[in-house]
mmCIF file of C-alpha atoms (C1' of nucleotides) in Angstrom:
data_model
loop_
_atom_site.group_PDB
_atom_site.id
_atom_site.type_symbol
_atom_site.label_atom_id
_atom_site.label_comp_id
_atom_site.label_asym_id
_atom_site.label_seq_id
_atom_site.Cartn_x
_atom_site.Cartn_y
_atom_site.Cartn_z
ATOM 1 C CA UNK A 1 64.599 158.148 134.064
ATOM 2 C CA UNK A 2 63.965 157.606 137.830
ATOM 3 C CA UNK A 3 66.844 155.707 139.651
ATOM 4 C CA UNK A 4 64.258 153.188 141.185
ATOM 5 C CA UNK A 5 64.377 153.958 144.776
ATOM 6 C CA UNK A 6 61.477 155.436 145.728
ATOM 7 C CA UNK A 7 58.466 153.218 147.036
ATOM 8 C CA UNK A 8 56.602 153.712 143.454
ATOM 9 C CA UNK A 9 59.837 152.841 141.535
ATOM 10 C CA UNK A 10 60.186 149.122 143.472
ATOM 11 C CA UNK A 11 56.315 148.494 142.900
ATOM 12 C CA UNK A 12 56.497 148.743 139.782
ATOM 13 C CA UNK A 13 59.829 147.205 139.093
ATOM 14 C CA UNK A 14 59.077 144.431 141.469
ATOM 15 C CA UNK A 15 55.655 143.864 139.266
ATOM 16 C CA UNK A 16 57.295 143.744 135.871
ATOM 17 C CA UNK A 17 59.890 141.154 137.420
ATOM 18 C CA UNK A 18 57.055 139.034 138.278
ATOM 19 C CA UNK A 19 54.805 140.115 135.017
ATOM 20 C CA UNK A 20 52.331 141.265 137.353
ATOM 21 C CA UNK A 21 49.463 143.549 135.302
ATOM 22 C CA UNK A 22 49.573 147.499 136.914
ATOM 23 C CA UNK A 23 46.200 148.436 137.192
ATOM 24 C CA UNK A 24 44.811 151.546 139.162
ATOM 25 C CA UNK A 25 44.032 148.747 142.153
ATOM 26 C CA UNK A 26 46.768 147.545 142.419
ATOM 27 C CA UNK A 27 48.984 151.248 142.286
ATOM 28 C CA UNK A 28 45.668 152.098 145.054
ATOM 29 C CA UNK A 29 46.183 149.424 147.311
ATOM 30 C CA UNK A 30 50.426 150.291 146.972
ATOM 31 C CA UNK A 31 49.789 153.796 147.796
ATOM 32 C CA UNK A 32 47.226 153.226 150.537
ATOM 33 C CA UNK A 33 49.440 150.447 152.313
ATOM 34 C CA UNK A 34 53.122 152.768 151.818
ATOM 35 C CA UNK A 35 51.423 155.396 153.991
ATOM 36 C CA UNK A 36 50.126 153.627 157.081
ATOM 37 C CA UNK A 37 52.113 153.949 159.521
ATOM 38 C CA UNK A 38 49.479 151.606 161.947
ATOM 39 C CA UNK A 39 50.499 147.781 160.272
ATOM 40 C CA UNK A 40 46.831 148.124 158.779
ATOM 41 C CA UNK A 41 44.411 144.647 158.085
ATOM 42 C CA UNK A 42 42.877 144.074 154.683
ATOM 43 C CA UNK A 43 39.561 145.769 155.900
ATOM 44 C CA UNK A 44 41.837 148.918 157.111
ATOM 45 C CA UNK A 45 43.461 149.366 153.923
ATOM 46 C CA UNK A 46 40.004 148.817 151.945
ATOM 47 C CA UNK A 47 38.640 151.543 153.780
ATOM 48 C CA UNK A 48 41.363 153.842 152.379
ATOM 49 C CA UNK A 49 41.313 152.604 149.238
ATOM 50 C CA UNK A 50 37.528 152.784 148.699
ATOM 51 C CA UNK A 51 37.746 156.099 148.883
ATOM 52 C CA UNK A 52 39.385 156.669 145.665
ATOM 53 C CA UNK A 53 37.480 153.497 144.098
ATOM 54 C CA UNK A 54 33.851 153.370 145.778
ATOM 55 C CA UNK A 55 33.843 150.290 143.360
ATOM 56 C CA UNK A 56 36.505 148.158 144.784
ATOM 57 C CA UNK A 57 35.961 144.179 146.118
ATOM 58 C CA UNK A 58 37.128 143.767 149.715
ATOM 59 C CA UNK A 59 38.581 140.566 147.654
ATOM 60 C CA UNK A 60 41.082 142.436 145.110
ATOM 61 C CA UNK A 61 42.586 144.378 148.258
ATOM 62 C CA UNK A 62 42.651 141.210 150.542
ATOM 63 C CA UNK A 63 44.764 139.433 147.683
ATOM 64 C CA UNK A 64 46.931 142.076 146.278
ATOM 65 C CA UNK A 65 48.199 142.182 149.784
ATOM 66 C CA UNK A 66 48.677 138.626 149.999
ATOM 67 C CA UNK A 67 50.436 139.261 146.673
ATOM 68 C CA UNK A 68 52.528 142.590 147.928
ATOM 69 C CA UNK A 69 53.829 140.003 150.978
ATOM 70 C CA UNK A 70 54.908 137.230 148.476
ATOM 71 C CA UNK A 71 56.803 139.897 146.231
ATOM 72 C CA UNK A 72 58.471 141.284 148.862
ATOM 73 C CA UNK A 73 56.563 144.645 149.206
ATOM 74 C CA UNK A 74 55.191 144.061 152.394
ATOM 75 C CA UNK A 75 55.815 141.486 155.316
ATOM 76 C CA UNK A 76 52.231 139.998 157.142
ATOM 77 C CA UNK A 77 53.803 140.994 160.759
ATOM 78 C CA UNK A 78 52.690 138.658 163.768
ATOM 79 C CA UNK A 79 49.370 139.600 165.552
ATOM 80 C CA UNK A 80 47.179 138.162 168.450
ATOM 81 C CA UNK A 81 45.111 137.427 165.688
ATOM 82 C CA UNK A 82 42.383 134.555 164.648
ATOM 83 C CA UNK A 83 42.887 131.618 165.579
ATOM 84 C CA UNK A 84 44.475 132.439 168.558
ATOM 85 C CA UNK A 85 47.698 130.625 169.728
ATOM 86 C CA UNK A 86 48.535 129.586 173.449
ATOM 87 C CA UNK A 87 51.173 128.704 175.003
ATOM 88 C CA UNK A 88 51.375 127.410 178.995
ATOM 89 C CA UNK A 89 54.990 127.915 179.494
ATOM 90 C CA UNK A 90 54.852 131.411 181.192
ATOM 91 C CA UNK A 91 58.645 131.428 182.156
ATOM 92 C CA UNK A 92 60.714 133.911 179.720
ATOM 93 C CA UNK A 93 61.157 132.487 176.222
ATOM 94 C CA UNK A 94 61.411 132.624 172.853
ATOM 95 C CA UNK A 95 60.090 131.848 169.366
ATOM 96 C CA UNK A 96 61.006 130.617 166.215
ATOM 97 C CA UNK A 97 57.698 130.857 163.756
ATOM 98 C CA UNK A 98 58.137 128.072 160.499
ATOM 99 C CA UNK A 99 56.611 130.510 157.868
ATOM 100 C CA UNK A 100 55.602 127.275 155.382
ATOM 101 C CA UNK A 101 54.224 125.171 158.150
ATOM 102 C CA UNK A 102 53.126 127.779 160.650
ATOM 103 C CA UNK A 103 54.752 125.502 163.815
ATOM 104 C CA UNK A 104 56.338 127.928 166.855
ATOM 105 C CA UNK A 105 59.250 126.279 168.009
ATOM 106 C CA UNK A 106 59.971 127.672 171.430
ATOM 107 C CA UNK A 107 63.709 128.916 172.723
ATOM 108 C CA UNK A 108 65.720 129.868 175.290
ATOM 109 C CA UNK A 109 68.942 131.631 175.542
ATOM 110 C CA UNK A 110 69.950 133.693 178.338
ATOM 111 C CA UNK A 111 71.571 136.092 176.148
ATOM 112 C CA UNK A 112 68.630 137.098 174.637
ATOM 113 C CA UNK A 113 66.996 137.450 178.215
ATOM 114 C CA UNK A 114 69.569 139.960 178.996
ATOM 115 C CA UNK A 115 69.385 142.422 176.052
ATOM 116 C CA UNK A 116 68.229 146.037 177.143
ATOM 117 C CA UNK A 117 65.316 147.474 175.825
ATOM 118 C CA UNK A 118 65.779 150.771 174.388
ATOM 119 C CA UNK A 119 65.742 153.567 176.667
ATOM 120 C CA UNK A 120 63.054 155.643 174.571
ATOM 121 C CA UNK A 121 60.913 152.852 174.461
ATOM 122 C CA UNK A 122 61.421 152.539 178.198
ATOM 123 C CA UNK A 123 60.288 155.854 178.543
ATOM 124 C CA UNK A 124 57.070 155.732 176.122
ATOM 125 C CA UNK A 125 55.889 152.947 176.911
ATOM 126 C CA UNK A 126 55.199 149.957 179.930
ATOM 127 C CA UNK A 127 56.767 147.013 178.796
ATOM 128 C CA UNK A 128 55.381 143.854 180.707
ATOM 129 C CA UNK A 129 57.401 141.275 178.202
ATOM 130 C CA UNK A 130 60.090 140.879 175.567
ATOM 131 C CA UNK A 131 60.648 138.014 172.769
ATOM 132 C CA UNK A 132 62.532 137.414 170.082
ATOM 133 C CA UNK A 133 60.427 136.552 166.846
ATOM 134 C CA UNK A 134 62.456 134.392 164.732
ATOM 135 C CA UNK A 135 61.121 133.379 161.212
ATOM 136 C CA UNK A 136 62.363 131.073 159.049
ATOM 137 C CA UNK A 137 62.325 127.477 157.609
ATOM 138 C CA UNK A 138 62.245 124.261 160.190
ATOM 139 C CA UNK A 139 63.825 122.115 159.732
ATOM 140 C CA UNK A 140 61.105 119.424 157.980
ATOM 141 C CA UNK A 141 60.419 122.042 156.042
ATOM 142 C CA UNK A 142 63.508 123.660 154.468
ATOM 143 C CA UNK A 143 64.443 120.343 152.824
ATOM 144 C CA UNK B 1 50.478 118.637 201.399
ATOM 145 C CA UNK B 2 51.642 119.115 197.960
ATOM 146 C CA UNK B 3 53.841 121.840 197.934
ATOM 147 C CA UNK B 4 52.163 124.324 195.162
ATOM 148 C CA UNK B 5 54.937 123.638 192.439
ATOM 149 C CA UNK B 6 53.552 121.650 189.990
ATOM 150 C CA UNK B 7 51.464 122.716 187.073
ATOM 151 C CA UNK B 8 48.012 120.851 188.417
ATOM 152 C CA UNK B 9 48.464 122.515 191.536
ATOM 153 C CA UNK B 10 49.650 126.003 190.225
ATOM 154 C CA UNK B 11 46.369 125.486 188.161
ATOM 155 C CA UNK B 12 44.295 124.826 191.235
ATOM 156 C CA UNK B 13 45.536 127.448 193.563
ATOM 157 C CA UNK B 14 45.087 130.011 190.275
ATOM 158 C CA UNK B 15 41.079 129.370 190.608
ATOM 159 C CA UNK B 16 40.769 128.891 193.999
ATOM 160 C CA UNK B 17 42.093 132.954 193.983
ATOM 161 C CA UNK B 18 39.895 133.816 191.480
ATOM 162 C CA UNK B 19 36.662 131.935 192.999
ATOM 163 C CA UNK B 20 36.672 129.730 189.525
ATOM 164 C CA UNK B 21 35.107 126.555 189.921
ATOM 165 C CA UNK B 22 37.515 123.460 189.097
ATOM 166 C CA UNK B 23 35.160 121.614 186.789
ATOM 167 C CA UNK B 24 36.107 118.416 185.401
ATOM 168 C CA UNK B 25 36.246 120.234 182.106
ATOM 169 C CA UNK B 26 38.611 123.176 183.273
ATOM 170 C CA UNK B 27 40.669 120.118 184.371
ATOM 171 C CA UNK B 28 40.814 118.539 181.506
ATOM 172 C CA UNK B 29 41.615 121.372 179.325
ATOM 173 C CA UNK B 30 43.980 122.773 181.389
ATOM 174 C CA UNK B 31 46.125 119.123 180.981
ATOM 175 C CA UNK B 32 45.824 119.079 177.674
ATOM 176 C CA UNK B 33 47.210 122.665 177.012
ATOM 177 C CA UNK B 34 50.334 121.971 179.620
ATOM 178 C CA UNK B 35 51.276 118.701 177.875
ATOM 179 C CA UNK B 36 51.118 120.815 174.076
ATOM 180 C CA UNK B 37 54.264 121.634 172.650
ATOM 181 C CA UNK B 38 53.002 123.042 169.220
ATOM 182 C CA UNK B 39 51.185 126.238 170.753
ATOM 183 C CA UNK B 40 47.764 124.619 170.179
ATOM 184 C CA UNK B 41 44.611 126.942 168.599
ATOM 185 C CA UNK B 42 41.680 126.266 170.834
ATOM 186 C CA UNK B 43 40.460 124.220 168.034
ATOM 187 C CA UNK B 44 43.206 122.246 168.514
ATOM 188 C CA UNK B 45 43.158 121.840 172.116
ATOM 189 C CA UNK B 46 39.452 120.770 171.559
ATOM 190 C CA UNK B 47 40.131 117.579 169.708
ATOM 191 C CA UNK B 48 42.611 116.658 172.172
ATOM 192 C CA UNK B 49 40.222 116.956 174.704
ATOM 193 C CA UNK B 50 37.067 115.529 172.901
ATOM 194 C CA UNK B 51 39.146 112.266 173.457
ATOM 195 C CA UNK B 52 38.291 111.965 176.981
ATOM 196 C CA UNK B 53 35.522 114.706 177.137
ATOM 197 C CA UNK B 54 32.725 113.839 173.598
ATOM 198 C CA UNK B 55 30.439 115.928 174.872
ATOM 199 C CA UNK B 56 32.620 119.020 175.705
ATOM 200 C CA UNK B 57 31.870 121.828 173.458
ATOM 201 C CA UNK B 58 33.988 123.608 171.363
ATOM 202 C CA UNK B 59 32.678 127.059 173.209
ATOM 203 C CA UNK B 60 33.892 125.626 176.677
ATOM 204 C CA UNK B 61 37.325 124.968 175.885
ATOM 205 C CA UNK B 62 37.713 128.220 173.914
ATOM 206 C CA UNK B 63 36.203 130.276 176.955
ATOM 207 C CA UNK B 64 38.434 128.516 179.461
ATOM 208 C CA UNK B 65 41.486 129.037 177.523
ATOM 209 C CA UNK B 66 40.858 132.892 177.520
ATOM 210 C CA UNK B 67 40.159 132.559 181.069
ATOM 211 C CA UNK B 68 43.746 130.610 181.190
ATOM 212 C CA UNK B 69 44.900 133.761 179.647
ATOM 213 C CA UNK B 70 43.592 136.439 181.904
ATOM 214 C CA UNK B 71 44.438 134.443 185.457
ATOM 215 C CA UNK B 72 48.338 134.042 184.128
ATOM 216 C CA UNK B 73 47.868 130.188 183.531
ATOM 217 C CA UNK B 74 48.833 130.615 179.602
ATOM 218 C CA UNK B 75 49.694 133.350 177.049
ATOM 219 C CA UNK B 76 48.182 133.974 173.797
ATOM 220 C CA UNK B 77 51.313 134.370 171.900
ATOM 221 C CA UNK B 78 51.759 136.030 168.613
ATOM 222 C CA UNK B 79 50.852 134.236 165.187
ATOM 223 C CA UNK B 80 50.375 134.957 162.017
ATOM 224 C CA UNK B 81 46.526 134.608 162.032
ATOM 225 C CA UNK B 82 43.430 137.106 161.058
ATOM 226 C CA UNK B 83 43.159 139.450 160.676
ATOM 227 C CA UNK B 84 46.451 139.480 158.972
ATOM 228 C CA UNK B 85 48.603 143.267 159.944
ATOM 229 C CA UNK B 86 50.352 144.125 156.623
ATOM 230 C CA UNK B 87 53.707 146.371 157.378
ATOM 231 C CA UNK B 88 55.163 148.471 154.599
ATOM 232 C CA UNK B 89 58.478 148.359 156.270
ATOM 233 C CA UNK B 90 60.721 146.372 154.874
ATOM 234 C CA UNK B 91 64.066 147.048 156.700
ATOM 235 C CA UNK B 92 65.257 145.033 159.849
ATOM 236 C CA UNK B 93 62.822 146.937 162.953
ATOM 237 C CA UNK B 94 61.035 145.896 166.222
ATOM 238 C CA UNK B 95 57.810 145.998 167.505
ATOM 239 C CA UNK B 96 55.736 147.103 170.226
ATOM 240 C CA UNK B 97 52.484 145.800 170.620
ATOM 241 C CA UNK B 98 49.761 147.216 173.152
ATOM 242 C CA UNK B 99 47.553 144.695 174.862
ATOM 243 C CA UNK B 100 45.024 147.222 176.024
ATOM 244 C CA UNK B 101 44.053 148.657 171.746
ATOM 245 C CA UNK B 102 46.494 146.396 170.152
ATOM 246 C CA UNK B 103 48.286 149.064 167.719
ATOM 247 C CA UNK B 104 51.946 148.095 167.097
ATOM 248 C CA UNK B 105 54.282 150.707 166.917
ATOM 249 C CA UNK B 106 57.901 150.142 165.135
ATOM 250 C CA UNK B 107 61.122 150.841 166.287
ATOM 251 C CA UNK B 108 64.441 150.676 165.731
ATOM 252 C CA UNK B 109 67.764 149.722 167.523
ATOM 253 C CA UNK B 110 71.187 148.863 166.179
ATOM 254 C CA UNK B 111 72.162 147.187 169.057
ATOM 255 C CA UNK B 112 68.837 145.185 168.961
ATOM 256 C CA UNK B 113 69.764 144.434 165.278
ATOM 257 C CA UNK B 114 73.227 143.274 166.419
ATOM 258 C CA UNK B 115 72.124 140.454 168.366
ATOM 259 C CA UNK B 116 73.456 137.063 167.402
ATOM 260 C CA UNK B 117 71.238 134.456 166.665
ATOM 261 C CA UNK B 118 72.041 131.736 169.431
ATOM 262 C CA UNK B 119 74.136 128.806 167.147
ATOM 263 C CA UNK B 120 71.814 125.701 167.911
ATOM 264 C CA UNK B 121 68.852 127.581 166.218
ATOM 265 C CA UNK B 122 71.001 128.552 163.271
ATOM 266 C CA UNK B 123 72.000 124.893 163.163
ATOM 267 C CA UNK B 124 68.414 123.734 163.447
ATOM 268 C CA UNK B 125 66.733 126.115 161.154
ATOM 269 C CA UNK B 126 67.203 128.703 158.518
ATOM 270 C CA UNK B 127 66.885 132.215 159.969
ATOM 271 C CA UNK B 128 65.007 134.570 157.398
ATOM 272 C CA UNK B 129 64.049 137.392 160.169
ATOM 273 C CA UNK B 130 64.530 138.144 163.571
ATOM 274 C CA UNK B 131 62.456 140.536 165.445
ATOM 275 C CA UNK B 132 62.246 141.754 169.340
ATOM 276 C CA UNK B 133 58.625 141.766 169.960
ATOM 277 C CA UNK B 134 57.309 144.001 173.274
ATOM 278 C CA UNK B 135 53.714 143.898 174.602
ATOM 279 C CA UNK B 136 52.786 146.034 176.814
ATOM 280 C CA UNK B 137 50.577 149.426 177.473
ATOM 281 C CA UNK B 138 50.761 152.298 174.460
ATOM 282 C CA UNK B 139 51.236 155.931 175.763
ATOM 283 C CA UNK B 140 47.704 156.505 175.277
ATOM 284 C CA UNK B 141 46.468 152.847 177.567
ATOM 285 C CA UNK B 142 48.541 153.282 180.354
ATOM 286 C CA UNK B 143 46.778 155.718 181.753
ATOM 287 C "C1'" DT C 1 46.668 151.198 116.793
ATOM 288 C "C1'" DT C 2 44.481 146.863 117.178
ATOM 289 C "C1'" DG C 3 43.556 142.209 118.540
ATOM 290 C "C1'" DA C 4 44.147 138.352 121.356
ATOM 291 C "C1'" DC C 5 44.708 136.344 125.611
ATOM 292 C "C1'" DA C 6 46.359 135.667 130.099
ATOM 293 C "C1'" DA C 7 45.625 137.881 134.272
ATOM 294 C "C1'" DA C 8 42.819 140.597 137.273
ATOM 295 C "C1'" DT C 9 38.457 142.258 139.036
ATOM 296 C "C1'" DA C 10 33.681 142.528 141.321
ATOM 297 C "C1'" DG C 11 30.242 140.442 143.654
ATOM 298 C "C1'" DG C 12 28.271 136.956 145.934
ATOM 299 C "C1'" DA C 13 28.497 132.363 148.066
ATOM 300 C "C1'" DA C 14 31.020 129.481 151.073
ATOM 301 C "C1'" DT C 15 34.061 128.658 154.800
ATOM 302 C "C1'" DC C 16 36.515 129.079 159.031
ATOM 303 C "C1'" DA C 17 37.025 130.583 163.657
ATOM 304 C "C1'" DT C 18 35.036 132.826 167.279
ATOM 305 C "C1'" DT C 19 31.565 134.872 170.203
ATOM 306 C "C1'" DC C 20 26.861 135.375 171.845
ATOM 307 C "C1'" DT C 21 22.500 133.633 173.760
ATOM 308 C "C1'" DT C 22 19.900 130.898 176.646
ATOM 309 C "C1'" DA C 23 18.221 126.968 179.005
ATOM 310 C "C1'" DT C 24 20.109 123.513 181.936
ATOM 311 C "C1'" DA C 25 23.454 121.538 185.118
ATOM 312 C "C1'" DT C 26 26.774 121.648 188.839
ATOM 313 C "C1'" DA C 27 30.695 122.989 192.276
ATOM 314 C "C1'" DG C 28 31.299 124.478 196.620
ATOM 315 C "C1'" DG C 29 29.864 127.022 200.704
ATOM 316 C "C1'" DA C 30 26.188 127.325 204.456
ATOM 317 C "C1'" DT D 1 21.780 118.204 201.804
ATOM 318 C "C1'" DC D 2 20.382 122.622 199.868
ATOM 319 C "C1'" DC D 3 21.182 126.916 197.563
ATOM 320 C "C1'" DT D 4 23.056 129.926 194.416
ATOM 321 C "C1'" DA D 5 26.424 131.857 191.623
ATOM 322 C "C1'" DT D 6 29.045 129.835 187.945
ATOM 323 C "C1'" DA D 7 29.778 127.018 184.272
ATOM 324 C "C1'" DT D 8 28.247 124.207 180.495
ATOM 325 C "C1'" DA D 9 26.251 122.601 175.846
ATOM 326 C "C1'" DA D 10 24.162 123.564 171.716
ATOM 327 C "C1'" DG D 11 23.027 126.283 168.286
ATOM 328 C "C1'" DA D 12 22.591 130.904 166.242
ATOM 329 C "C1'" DA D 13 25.048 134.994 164.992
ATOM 330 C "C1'" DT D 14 29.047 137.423 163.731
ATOM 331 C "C1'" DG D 15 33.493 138.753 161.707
ATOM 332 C "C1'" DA D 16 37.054 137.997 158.578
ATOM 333 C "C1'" DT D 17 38.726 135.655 154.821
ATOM 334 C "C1'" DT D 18 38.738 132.783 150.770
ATOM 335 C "C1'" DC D 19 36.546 130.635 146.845
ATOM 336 C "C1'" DC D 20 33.940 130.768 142.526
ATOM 337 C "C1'" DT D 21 32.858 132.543 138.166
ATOM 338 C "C1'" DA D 22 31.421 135.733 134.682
ATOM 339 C "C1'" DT D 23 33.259 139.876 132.989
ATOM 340 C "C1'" DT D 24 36.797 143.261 132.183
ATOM 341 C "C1'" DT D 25 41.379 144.932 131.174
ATOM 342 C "C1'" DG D 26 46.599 145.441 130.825
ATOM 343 C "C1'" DT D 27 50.184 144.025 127.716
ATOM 344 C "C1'" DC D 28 52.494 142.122 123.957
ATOM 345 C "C1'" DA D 29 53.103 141.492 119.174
ATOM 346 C "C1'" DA D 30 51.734 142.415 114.521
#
DNA sequence: TTGACAAATAGGAATCATTCTTATATAGGA
DNA sequence: TCCTATATAAGAATGATTCCTATTTGTCAA
């Protein structure tokens, strides 16, 4: 028996929990997101994947990745993606995202301001601004 | 003379740089995107402004907002919008996001990790995540 | 091993949000 | 006031996702 710690191992655990069927999609989509190392889109990872199953829906990879995020396999990571959110205050600040609602409750704390940025990063890249990313449950909505 | 400190006046000294024409429009949307407190969509800012503006199109106020967004009048902040980015990684890490080709590149930091959550927001909300998000210019961009 | 059936899939239509195109209108300098 | 570069409105086009539905397929139990 395998001890159920590598990536494989929680997929399929994690499916049988939630009597999710493991079909060769599915495992495809799995394999094709563990590897990418670039926070891929749906389209990015159906690219991959289509090249193992020239038959594949964009559809079935869009939502087994919705699926692999509410199991716990994956996280949907923020983006400056569609539809765009703006914000006018410009001064330093920070942001708490309501993950059932989708509100951004803005922040500020000086501590936070103050943290260092890691000196490799420093060194890699030009940083022109710094936030924390909060998620969570608001407080309408963690009732 | 107003002394330049104000939003409507930070907002007309911004175009007069730039050689942008303060349109009655461009007015209007910039109010209603200083007054928001929810990190409007452009959609959103468009019904606001449809109020006082039925004939403004939905094109107009999305183009101006970008334009916000370029001259340093707003930010497009992060959301979780399309196209969604999936990430694989499911242990506590940071992000650095490139403006320029928008790949995000992880990294980690225990003292990043160590950061205390300041109380009012723990009060307020329930914390799932926490994440330092950089933007900035990749390796590669800042060329 | 074989059915039965709930769940999953493929493919196309529909939707949502944005961006492009173009003809018309207008702000702001001469 | 006139001129011209900009900006606007309206609709078409695009990009990305989600919905719909007929068909297929894992999985469980006999």
């Amino acid at each position: 028996m395998m001890n159920g710690t590598n990536p494989m191992d929680v997929f399929l655990s994690k499916c049988r929990q939630r009597n999710l069927k493991i079909t060769p999609q599915r495992t495809a989509v799995f394999s094709a997101l563990a590897d990418a190392e670039d926070h891929p889109s749906a389209d990015a990872v159906y690219q991959k994947v289509k090249k193992e199953f020239p038959n594949i829906s964009f559809d079935t990879v869009n939502r087994t990745l919705i699926v692999f995020s509410e199991i716990g396999l994956a996280e949907v990571v923020e983006g400056q993606g569609d539809p765009r959110r703006f914000d006018p205050r410009m001064e330093n600040h920070h942001h708490f995202y309501c993950v059932t609602c989708g509100k951004i409750t803005d922040f500020f704390s000086e501590e936070l301001d103050k943290i260092e940025i890691p000196t490799q990063i420093e060194q890699d890249f030009t940083v022109i601004s710094k936030r924390m990313v909060l998620k969570g449950y608001c407080t309408d909505c963690r009732k």
